[in-house]
């Protein structure tokens, strides 16, 4: 089988989704540290792989691709036919609904919170910006909580790649110094995800190197 290489630092939330999907499908891969404190995204070789100069990038044989959610879908389709890739279009539609909602609504909110609170040095923090980001994050979390009161996972009673892309937020959500309203559906989901080795390996990764660091 052609080699699978994932380019990107382990502390990147977007890289973490790809690591988790690769682990979940039992795929053998190499991860190469790029971006953040490692640099390497401005070289002609990297720009040829991703003109956005961002991680993750995945290479597999002749394929070179970027965008974390597209990578997760590719990994599911290519390596997860028995595990992560439902053949039924209606099932995939709901998984994609939550996956795209994470990209457009949930992740921008929780990442804004992470940036305004964790990545901004204390002296430069803007309390109003933090509050607004927390409010938007909680609003999105409540939408997931309502679903998770009804089903074990976001797209139904089976684990799916929607849980990977949205669940990649949870280590940070539950360790950031914020006032977290209790949401029993989200909390039970977090406990379920913690049973998965791919979540522990991919997502439960220290973000110490990002604290107070706005540079990348
Ligand atoms: N929409 C892109 C966003 C990628 C992105 O913003 N990556 C960040 C890390 S999470 C990055 O490469 N930042 C520059 C750096 O870390 O040096 C995706 O989902 O893959």
Short mmCIF file of N, CA, C and O in Angstrom, two decimals, residues 1 4 18-29 75-76 78-84 159 164 196-198 201:
data_model
loop_
_atom_site.label_atom_id
_atom_site.label_comp_id
_atom_site.label_asym_id
_atom_site.label_seq_id
_atom_site.Cartn_x
_atom_site.Cartn_y
_atom_site.Cartn_z
N UNK A 1 0.84 -1.21 0.00
CA UNK A 1 0.00 0.00 0.00
C UNK A 1 0.87 1.25 0.00
O UNK A 1 1.92 1.26 0.64
N UNK A 4 1.09 6.64 3.71
CA UNK A 4 0.21 7.75 4.10
C UNK A 4 1.03 8.68 4.99
O UNK A 4 1.57 8.25 6.01
N UNK A 18 -7.50 14.58 11.80
CA UNK A 18 -6.94 13.60 10.84
C UNK A 18 -6.27 12.45 11.57
O UNK A 18 -6.44 11.28 11.19
N UNK A 19 -5.52 12.77 12.64
CA UNK A 19 -4.87 11.71 13.42
C UNK A 19 -5.94 10.75 13.94
O UNK A 19 -5.83 9.53 13.83
N UNK A 20 -7.00 11.33 14.51
CA UNK A 20 -8.06 10.50 15.09
C UNK A 20 -8.70 9.61 14.02
O UNK A 20 -8.89 8.41 14.23
N UNK A 21 -8.99 10.19 12.86
CA UNK A 21 -9.63 9.39 11.79
C UNK A 21 -8.70 8.27 11.33
O UNK A 21 -9.14 7.13 11.10
N UNK A 22 -7.41 8.57 11.22
CA UNK A 22 -6.45 7.54 10.79
C UNK A 22 -6.34 6.44 11.85
O UNK A 22 -6.29 5.25 11.52
N UNK A 23 -6.33 6.83 13.11
CA UNK A 23 -6.27 5.83 14.19
C UNK A 23 -7.55 5.00 14.21
O UNK A 23 -7.52 3.78 14.37
N UNK A 24 -8.66 5.66 14.04
CA UNK A 24 -9.96 5.01 14.10
C UNK A 24 -10.09 3.93 13.02
O UNK A 24 -10.74 2.91 13.22
N UNK A 25 -9.46 4.18 11.87
CA UNK A 25 -9.55 3.22 10.76
C UNK A 25 -8.37 2.25 10.75
O UNK A 25 -8.22 1.46 9.81
N UNK A 26 -7.50 2.34 11.75
CA UNK A 26 -6.37 1.42 11.84
C UNK A 26 -5.36 1.59 10.72
O UNK A 26 -4.68 0.65 10.33
N UNK A 27 -5.26 2.82 10.21
CA UNK A 27 -4.35 3.08 9.09
C UNK A 27 -2.93 3.35 9.60
O UNK A 27 -2.75 4.11 10.56
N UNK A 28 -1.95 2.74 8.95
CA UNK A 28 -0.56 3.02 9.28
C UNK A 28 -0.17 4.33 8.60
O UNK A 28 -0.39 4.49 7.39
N UNK A 29 0.37 5.27 9.36
CA UNK A 29 0.74 6.56 8.76
C UNK A 29 1.94 7.15 9.48
O UNK A 29 2.27 6.74 10.59
N UNK A 75 -10.20 9.79 4.44
CA UNK A 75 -9.72 8.67 5.27
C UNK A 75 -10.87 7.70 5.53
O UNK A 75 -10.71 6.47 5.44
N UNK A 76 -12.04 8.25 5.83
CA UNK A 76 -13.20 7.38 6.09
C UNK A 76 -13.56 6.57 4.85
O UNK A 76 -13.80 5.36 4.92
N UNK A 78 -11.67 5.91 2.16
CA UNK A 78 -10.58 5.07 1.64
C UNK A 78 -10.22 3.92 2.59
O UNK A 78 -9.99 2.81 2.15
N UNK A 79 -10.20 4.23 3.88
CA UNK A 79 -9.70 3.22 4.84
C UNK A 79 -10.78 2.74 5.81
O UNK A 79 -10.51 1.85 6.62
N UNK A 80 -11.96 3.36 5.75
CA UNK A 80 -12.95 3.05 6.80
C UNK A 80 -14.25 2.50 6.24
O UNK A 80 -15.31 2.73 6.83
N UNK A 81 -14.16 1.74 5.15
CA UNK A 81 -15.43 1.26 4.56
C UNK A 81 -16.22 0.40 5.54
O UNK A 81 -17.45 0.39 5.49
N UNK A 82 -15.52 -0.28 6.44
CA UNK A 82 -16.26 -1.11 7.41
C UNK A 82 -16.53 -0.36 8.71
O UNK A 82 -17.23 -0.87 9.58
N UNK A 83 -15.93 0.79 8.87
CA UNK A 83 -16.02 1.44 10.17
C UNK A 83 -16.60 2.86 10.09
O UNK A 83 -17.56 3.18 10.78
N UNK A 84 -16.04 3.69 9.23
CA UNK A 84 -16.40 5.12 9.30
C UNK A 84 -17.17 5.63 8.09
O UNK A 84 -17.53 6.79 8.06
N UNK A 159 -21.17 5.90 16.20
CA UNK A 159 -20.05 6.83 16.08
C UNK A 159 -19.82 7.14 14.60
O UNK A 159 -19.93 6.25 13.75
N UNK A 164 -15.78 13.00 15.17
CA UNK A 164 -14.35 13.33 15.14
C UNK A 164 -14.15 14.83 14.98
O UNK A 164 -13.42 15.45 15.75
N UNK A 196 -12.25 5.89 23.36
CA UNK A 196 -11.69 5.57 22.04
C UNK A 196 -10.21 5.96 22.01
O UNK A 196 -9.86 7.14 22.19
N UNK A 197 -9.33 4.98 21.73
CA UNK A 197 -7.88 5.28 21.71
C UNK A 197 -7.52 6.40 20.74
O UNK A 197 -6.61 7.19 21.00
N UNK A 198 -8.24 6.52 19.63
CA UNK A 198 -7.95 7.57 18.65
C UNK A 198 -8.19 8.97 19.21
O UNK A 198 -7.48 9.92 18.87
N UNK A 201 -5.25 9.55 21.70
CA UNK A 201 -3.97 9.81 21.01
C UNK A 201 -4.01 11.12 20.21
O UNK A 201 -3.08 11.90 20.24
#
